[in-house]
Each structure stands twice: as structure tokens, then as C-alpha cells.
Amino acid sequence: MHSSVYFVALVVLGAAVCAAQPRGRILGGQEAVAHARPYMASVQVNGTHMCGGTLLDEQWVLSAAHCMDGVTKNDSVQVLLGAHSLSAPEPYKRLYDVQSIVPHPGSRPDSVEDDLILFKLSQNASLGPHVRPLPLQHEDKEVEPGTLCDVAGWGVVTHAGRRPDVLQQLTVSIMDRMTCNLRTYHDGAVTINMMCAESNRRDTCRGDSGSPLVCGDVVEGVVTWGSRVCGNRRKPGVFTRVATYETWLKTVLNGNVTA
Ligand code: 5W5
């Protein structure tokens, strides 16, 4: 009699704990509609996914500078386009070699400032419905707090670090910078070149760096930051605001900077 009461209590407790956990996927998101984000890139080091990226035109992919931390000349850096599954053969999926890597000159391994990088593909990407660039926001205007934006990636889907095979997506709500900079949040680290999104259970995580934050039909931000607690309400997702980098981006894409 007593033991069955304990058993029922244990089951109820177990169910409550499970309901409180993100049910996988980017951390609380879901599998993306296959190829609905034809601009999505997987930046790969030695054949494995390291970061997300955005195809900007036939030759250039935007990602986060931190993605190359610790990467040396002996490592291979490639960009996967047209993919939904990282492992399955897919007709429009192709791995491109990288001809040059252009980190933002202000980026440093020990800093989150200017966390952007451009990869020039060694061949033009063949464009089509499954591989298509996405324009960047160029108007330097804040995205209103509460705006719902979309982020996708192949980053880990559990706190234990399980890697997904297929692209995951999540809708996040933009948070005002003032709240994001509170002492118990990011404590003043979020500059005007960055923006925050709510991270209560549903959040980006390891391997999502470099992925685009898409609001409406433009890229507003790039997933940044080094090590973070994922899914913690007080540690919002931080994104580099692309609009503030328009001059640098245009200079590199127009071929006026070499690497
Ligand atoms: C990253 C990374 C990685 C982050 C991917 C965000 C892997 C920083 C490289 C640059 C191991 C929370 C590493 C396995 C890190 N970075 C990249 C797969 N890639 C966060 N930083 C966050 O593959 O570490 O992602 O909140 F993802 F499949 F496991 O990001 C928003 C914890 C650690």
C-alpha cells in the first residue's frame, strides 16, 4: 500500500521534470522544413559541423569569427550548402572548399566584439531553389523588443550535447538591450552592435554560432558568444547586428580586401 503511493508520487514527479526540459531540437525548437532556408550553411572543420553560416551571394558565406578559434593551416575548412541532413545523401547538397577566410579586423579570441567572418568559396555556388542567398539588413535601426525572429542551426539539441543530423529551427522573441545588460543577465557586455533574444528553455547552443537571426525576410543578426549556459532565462542569446557592419561587409564582398 505504502509503496504504491510512493510509486505514483515518483511517476508524477518524473512527468513534471520531463515537461520542464526542452524536448530537444536546437534546445526547445523543432526540425526545420527541409530546404525552406536555402541560405543556411554548415561551416565544417575537418569534415564535421562547427558553426552555422549564411550564403550572401554565389561566393561569400557569413559566419562568426570565433568559429575559427584554434583552427590551423593543417585543418580543412569547408562550407556545406543545400543540406537538410548532415549525413544523408541529398541531391542539392554540396560541400565547397574555402579559398579565403576574412575575419573582421576587430575580432579577437578573447572578445565577443566584431564576431563576424566571411568565407570565400573556391567556386561559385550553383544557385537554385535549394541554394539561395539571403539579403542582409542594411538599415541601422533596432529590431523592436518582442519581435519574433527565426533562427536555425545544426547545434546541439540537449544539455548533454546531442548533435542533430537535420537542421533545427526556433522562433525567438527579441529582448531589449537594457534588460539584457542587467547585472544578473549579461552585465553590460552587450554593445549597440549586438542584440539579445529571450532564452527561457528555447535557445541557441553550441554549434549554432554563425547562424543567421532572420526577422521578416532579412538577416538581422549572427549567433555569437563563446561558452554560454543554454536555455537559461537570465543568459539571453546574443547576436551580432549585421546592419552596423555594412561598410566592412560591402568592402570585402566587392573584393577590396584580401586575405
Ligand atoms: C559556438 C562551437 C562546436 C556556444 C560545434 C556558442 C560542435 C564557438 C565554435 C565557435 C563542438 C553555448 C563545438 C561541437 C558554445 N562556437 C562554435 C555540434 N562549435 C552558445 N559557441 C554556446 O558540433 O563551439 O557554438 O550559446 F554542434 F554538432 F556539436 O551559442 C549560442 C555553449 C558553447
Short mmCIF file of C-alpha atoms and ligand atoms in Angstrom, two decimals:
data_model
loop_
_atom_site.label_atom_id
_atom_site.label_comp_id
_atom_site.label_asym_id
_atom_site.label_seq_id
_atom_site.Cartn_x
_atom_site.Cartn_y
_atom_site.Cartn_z
CA MET A 1 0.00 0.00 0.00
CA HIS A 2 2.70 2.50 1.03
CA SER A 3 4.97 1.53 -1.82
CA SER A 4 2.25 2.14 -4.44
CA VAL A 5 1.71 5.68 -3.08
CA TYR A 6 5.45 6.35 -3.43
CA PHE A 7 5.37 4.88 -6.93
CA VAL A 8 2.53 7.20 -8.03
CA ALA A 9 4.32 10.19 -6.47
CA LEU A 10 7.53 9.25 -8.32
CA VAL A 11 5.71 8.98 -11.67
CA VAL A 12 4.04 12.38 -11.16
CA LEU A 13 7.38 13.94 -10.20
CA GLY A 14 9.09 12.30 -13.19
CA ALA A 15 6.46 13.60 -15.59
CA ALA A 16 6.79 17.13 -14.17
CA VAL A 17 10.60 17.07 -14.52
CA CYS A 18 10.35 15.81 -18.12
CA ALA A 19 7.81 18.52 -19.03
CA ALA A 20 10.20 21.18 -17.72
CA GLN A 21 13.03 20.03 -20.04
CA PRO A 22 13.33 21.25 -23.61
CA ARG A 23 12.29 18.36 -25.83
CA GLY A 24 15.47 18.51 -27.88
CA ARG A 25 15.99 20.41 -31.16
CA ILE A 26 18.44 23.41 -31.11
CA LEU A 27 17.20 23.40 -27.41
CA GLY A 28 13.44 23.55 -27.41
CA GLY A 29 12.94 24.08 -31.16
CA GLN A 30 11.92 21.66 -33.87
CA GLU A 31 13.09 20.08 -37.11
CA ALA A 32 13.08 22.71 -39.85
CA VAL A 33 11.04 22.24 -43.02
CA ALA A 34 13.63 20.67 -45.34
CA HIS A 35 15.27 23.24 -47.66
CA ALA A 36 12.94 26.06 -46.56
CA ARG A 37 16.08 28.03 -45.62
CA PRO A 38 18.22 27.68 -48.76
CA TYR A 39 20.67 30.32 -47.44
CA MET A 40 21.71 28.08 -44.50
CA ALA A 41 25.31 26.91 -44.47
CA SER A 42 27.17 24.48 -42.23
CA VAL A 43 30.77 25.57 -41.65
CA GLN A 44 32.78 22.38 -41.30
CA VAL A 45 36.23 21.78 -39.86
CA ASN A 46 37.90 18.51 -40.85
CA GLY A 47 34.57 17.23 -42.14
CA THR A 48 32.43 17.94 -39.07
CA HIS A 49 29.92 20.66 -38.34
CA MET A 50 31.39 23.52 -36.33
CA CYS A 51 29.14 26.54 -36.98
CA GLY A 52 26.23 27.86 -38.98
CA GLY A 53 26.50 30.44 -41.75
CA THR A 54 24.53 32.48 -44.29
CA LEU A 55 25.04 32.45 -48.05
CA LEU A 56 25.26 36.12 -49.09
CA ASP A 57 25.97 35.65 -52.80
CA GLU A 58 27.46 33.00 -55.10
CA GLN A 59 30.85 33.21 -53.42
CA TRP A 60 30.53 34.50 -49.88
CA VAL A 61 29.27 32.97 -46.64
CA LEU A 62 28.92 34.98 -43.41
CA SER A 63 29.56 33.35 -40.03
CA ALA A 64 31.09 34.13 -36.61
CA ALA A 65 34.81 34.85 -36.18
CA HIS A 66 35.01 32.56 -33.13
CA CYS A 67 34.29 29.60 -35.41
CA MET A 68 37.94 29.66 -36.46
CA ASP A 69 39.35 29.77 -32.91
CA GLY A 70 42.01 27.08 -32.65
CA VAL A 71 41.77 26.19 -36.35
CA THR A 72 45.21 25.96 -38.01
CA LYS A 73 46.56 25.69 -41.57
CA ASN A 74 46.58 21.91 -41.18
CA ASP A 75 42.80 21.83 -40.67
CA SER A 76 40.40 21.71 -43.58
CA VAL A 77 37.65 24.35 -43.63
CA GLN A 78 34.67 23.72 -45.90
CA VAL A 79 31.14 25.01 -46.32
CA LEU A 80 28.14 22.74 -46.84
CA LEU A 81 25.25 24.22 -48.85
CA GLY A 82 21.86 22.86 -49.89
CA ALA A 83 21.65 20.50 -46.92
CA HIS A 84 18.93 19.40 -44.55
CA SER A 85 20.64 16.26 -43.22
CA LEU A 86 24.36 16.47 -42.48
CA SER A 87 24.84 12.75 -43.21
CA ALA A 88 22.27 11.59 -45.79
CA PRO A 89 22.93 11.97 -49.49
CA GLU A 90 20.74 14.79 -50.82
CA PRO A 91 20.52 15.85 -54.47
CA TYR A 92 21.27 19.56 -53.97
CA LYS A 93 23.75 19.19 -51.15
CA ARG A 94 27.35 20.15 -51.89
CA LEU A 95 30.49 20.71 -49.88
CA TYR A 96 32.57 23.68 -51.04
CA ASP A 97 36.22 24.31 -50.37
CA VAL A 98 37.14 27.71 -48.98
CA GLN A 99 39.55 29.92 -50.93
CA SER A 100 39.93 32.68 -48.35
CA ILE A 101 38.88 33.43 -44.80
CA VAL A 102 38.33 37.06 -43.80
CA PRO A 103 37.72 37.60 -40.07
CA HIS A 104 36.52 41.04 -39.02
CA PRO A 105 39.69 43.00 -38.11
CA GLY A 106 38.23 43.83 -34.68
CA SER A 107 37.58 40.20 -33.70
CA ARG A 108 39.83 38.50 -31.16
CA PRO A 109 39.68 35.08 -29.46
CA ASP A 110 39.17 36.64 -26.01
CA SER A 111 36.45 39.09 -27.07
CA VAL A 112 32.87 38.96 -28.34
CA GLU A 113 33.17 42.24 -30.23
CA ASP A 114 33.00 42.21 -34.04
CA ASP A 115 32.37 38.45 -34.05
CA LEU A 116 31.97 38.13 -37.82
CA ILE A 117 33.87 36.26 -40.50
CA LEU A 118 33.50 35.87 -44.26
CA PHE A 119 34.36 32.72 -46.19
CA LYS A 120 35.04 32.98 -49.91
CA LEU A 121 34.17 29.74 -51.66
CA SER A 122 36.76 28.39 -54.09
CA GLN A 123 33.99 28.00 -56.70
CA ASN A 124 30.75 29.86 -57.27
CA ALA A 125 27.85 28.05 -55.59
CA SER A 126 25.33 26.71 -58.06
CA LEU A 127 22.14 28.51 -57.10
CA GLY A 128 18.62 27.13 -57.31
CA PRO A 129 15.58 26.59 -55.09
CA HIS A 130 17.72 24.70 -52.53
CA VAL A 131 20.70 27.08 -52.55
CA ARG A 132 19.88 30.79 -52.49
CA PRO A 133 21.44 33.87 -50.83
CA LEU A 134 19.54 35.89 -48.22
CA PRO A 135 19.89 39.69 -48.08
CA LEU A 136 21.28 41.42 -45.00
CA GLN A 137 19.57 44.25 -43.16
CA HIS A 138 21.36 47.45 -44.09
CA GLU A 139 19.14 49.92 -42.27
CA ASP A 140 20.79 50.54 -38.88
CA LYS A 141 17.56 50.50 -36.88
CA GLU A 142 16.90 48.49 -33.72
CA VAL A 143 14.60 45.48 -34.03
CA GLU A 144 11.70 46.21 -31.63
CA PRO A 145 11.71 44.17 -28.42
CA GLY A 146 9.05 41.47 -28.69
CA THR A 147 9.60 40.97 -32.43
CA LEU A 148 9.57 37.28 -33.34
CA CYS A 149 12.59 36.19 -35.36
CA ASP A 150 13.73 32.87 -36.72
CA VAL A 151 16.99 31.06 -36.06
CA ALA A 152 18.09 27.70 -37.42
CA GLY A 153 21.13 25.54 -36.94
CA TRP A 154 22.80 22.18 -36.53
CA GLY A 155 23.95 22.98 -32.97
CA VAL A 156 23.41 20.64 -30.02
CA VAL A 157 19.81 19.78 -29.12
CA THR A 158 20.27 18.71 -25.48
CA HIS A 159 22.23 19.95 -22.49
CA ALA A 160 24.12 16.64 -22.74
CA GLY A 161 25.41 17.76 -26.15
CA ARG A 162 23.48 15.52 -28.56
CA ARG A 163 24.11 16.57 -32.15
CA PRO A 164 21.16 16.66 -34.54
CA ASP A 165 21.50 15.27 -38.06
CA VAL A 166 18.88 17.52 -39.66
CA LEU A 167 18.51 21.29 -39.46
CA GLN A 168 16.62 22.56 -36.43
CA GLN A 169 14.71 25.81 -36.12
CA LEU A 170 13.42 28.05 -33.38
CA THR A 171 11.36 31.24 -33.14
CA VAL A 172 12.76 33.67 -30.58
CA SER A 173 11.48 36.94 -29.15
CA ILE A 174 13.81 39.97 -29.23
CA MET A 175 14.69 41.35 -25.80
CA ASP A 176 15.52 44.98 -25.05
CA ARG A 177 19.24 45.66 -24.54
CA MET A 178 18.69 47.32 -21.16
CA THR A 179 17.22 44.15 -19.65
CA CYS A 180 19.86 42.02 -21.38
CA ASN A 181 22.60 44.14 -19.78
CA LEU A 182 21.28 43.85 -16.21
CA ARG A 183 23.88 42.71 -13.70
CA THR A 184 22.23 39.30 -13.30
CA TYR A 185 21.95 38.95 -17.11
CA HIS A 186 24.91 39.85 -19.36
CA ASP A 187 26.10 42.63 -17.03
CA GLY A 188 26.85 45.37 -19.56
CA ALA A 189 28.63 43.17 -22.12
CA VAL A 190 26.04 43.75 -24.85
CA THR A 191 27.08 46.72 -27.02
CA ILE A 192 24.99 48.64 -29.57
CA ASN A 193 26.47 46.32 -32.21
CA MET A 194 24.69 43.37 -30.57
CA MET A 195 21.12 42.36 -29.84
CA CYS A 196 19.53 39.83 -27.48
CA ALA A 197 16.78 37.26 -27.69
CA GLU A 198 14.87 35.52 -24.92
CA SER A 199 16.43 32.21 -23.91
CA ASN A 200 13.93 30.69 -21.48
CA ARG A 201 14.27 26.94 -22.32
CA ARG A 202 14.13 27.63 -26.07
CA ASP A 203 17.61 28.79 -27.09
CA THR A 204 20.58 28.54 -29.41
CA CYS A 205 23.52 26.49 -28.14
CA ARG A 206 26.94 25.04 -29.01
CA GLY A 207 27.32 24.74 -32.78
CA ASP A 208 24.74 27.44 -33.55
CA SER A 209 27.35 30.23 -33.61
CA GLY A 210 27.46 31.83 -37.05
CA SER A 211 23.82 31.00 -37.82
CA PRO A 212 21.63 33.86 -39.02
CA LEU A 213 18.86 35.51 -36.99
CA VAL A 214 16.18 36.20 -39.57
CA CYS A 215 13.48 38.80 -38.91
CA GLY A 216 10.99 39.15 -41.74
CA ASP A 217 12.96 38.33 -44.86
CA VAL A 218 16.37 39.69 -43.90
CA VAL A 219 19.31 38.68 -41.74
CA GLU A 220 19.40 40.99 -38.72
CA GLY A 221 21.94 39.11 -36.65
CA VAL A 222 24.53 36.36 -36.41
CA VAL A 223 24.65 33.99 -33.41
CA THR A 224 27.70 34.96 -31.38
CA TRP A 225 29.28 34.41 -28.00
CA GLY A 226 31.66 31.83 -26.68
CA SER A 227 30.62 29.45 -23.95
CA ARG A 228 27.13 30.16 -22.65
CA VAL A 229 24.62 28.47 -20.40
CA CYS A 230 21.95 27.46 -22.93
CA GLY A 231 18.24 27.73 -22.12
CA ASN A 232 18.75 29.91 -19.03
CA ARG A 233 16.32 32.85 -18.92
CA ARG A 234 18.98 35.12 -17.42
CA LYS A 235 21.58 34.36 -20.12
CA PRO A 236 19.82 35.58 -23.28
CA GLY A 237 21.07 34.66 -26.74
CA VAL A 238 23.40 37.33 -28.13
CA PHE A 239 23.61 38.20 -31.82
CA THR A 240 25.95 40.47 -33.78
CA ARG A 241 23.82 43.13 -35.54
CA VAL A 242 24.80 42.97 -39.21
CA ALA A 243 23.47 46.45 -40.13
CA THR A 244 26.27 48.12 -38.18
CA TYR A 245 28.87 46.25 -40.27
CA GLU A 246 27.56 47.17 -43.72
CA THR A 247 30.69 49.10 -44.72
CA TRP A 248 33.05 46.23 -43.87
CA LEU A 249 30.77 43.62 -45.48
CA LYS A 250 30.48 45.62 -48.71
CA THR A 251 34.23 46.26 -48.86
CA VAL A 252 35.03 42.55 -48.57
CA LEU A 253 32.27 41.37 -50.91
CA ASN A 254 33.33 43.93 -53.53
CA GLY A 255 36.83 42.48 -53.42
CA ASN A 256 38.62 45.44 -51.86
CA VAL A 257 40.08 43.38 -49.02
CA THR A 258 42.27 40.34 -49.48
CA ALA A 259 43.10 37.51 -47.11
C1 5W5 B 1 29.82 28.05 -30.51
C2 5W5 B 1 31.43 25.67 -31.41
C3 5W5 B 1 31.11 23.29 -31.93
C4 5W5 B 1 28.29 28.20 -27.62
C5 5W5 B 1 30.22 22.51 -32.64
C6 5W5 B 1 28.41 29.03 -28.84
C7 5W5 B 1 30.15 21.17 -32.40
C8 5W5 B 1 32.11 28.99 -30.79
C9 5W5 B 1 32.81 27.45 -32.46
C10 5W5 B 1 32.90 28.92 -32.05
C11 5W5 B 1 31.84 21.37 -30.70
C12 5W5 B 1 26.94 27.52 -25.77
C13 5W5 B 1 31.92 22.75 -30.95
C14 5W5 B 1 30.96 20.57 -31.42
C15 5W5 B 1 29.28 27.33 -27.20
N1 5W5 B 1 31.03 28.02 -31.06
C16 5W5 B 1 31.43 27.03 -32.04
C17 5W5 B 1 27.98 20.22 -32.66
N2 5W5 B 1 31.14 24.66 -32.26
C18 5W5 B 1 26.01 29.19 -27.34
N3 5W5 B 1 29.64 28.91 -29.48
C19 5W5 B 1 27.12 28.28 -26.91
O1 5W5 B 1 29.29 20.41 -33.16
O2 5W5 B 1 31.72 25.53 -30.25
O3 5W5 B 1 28.94 27.32 -30.94
O4 5W5 B 1 25.23 29.59 -26.59
F1 5W5 B 1 27.35 21.38 -32.50
F2 5W5 B 1 27.32 19.47 -33.54
F3 5W5 B 1 28.03 19.60 -31.50
O5 5W5 B 1 25.85 29.54 -28.64
C20 5W5 B 1 24.79 30.33 -28.98
C21 5W5 B 1 27.94 26.65 -25.34
C22 5W5 B 1 29.11 26.56 -26.05
#
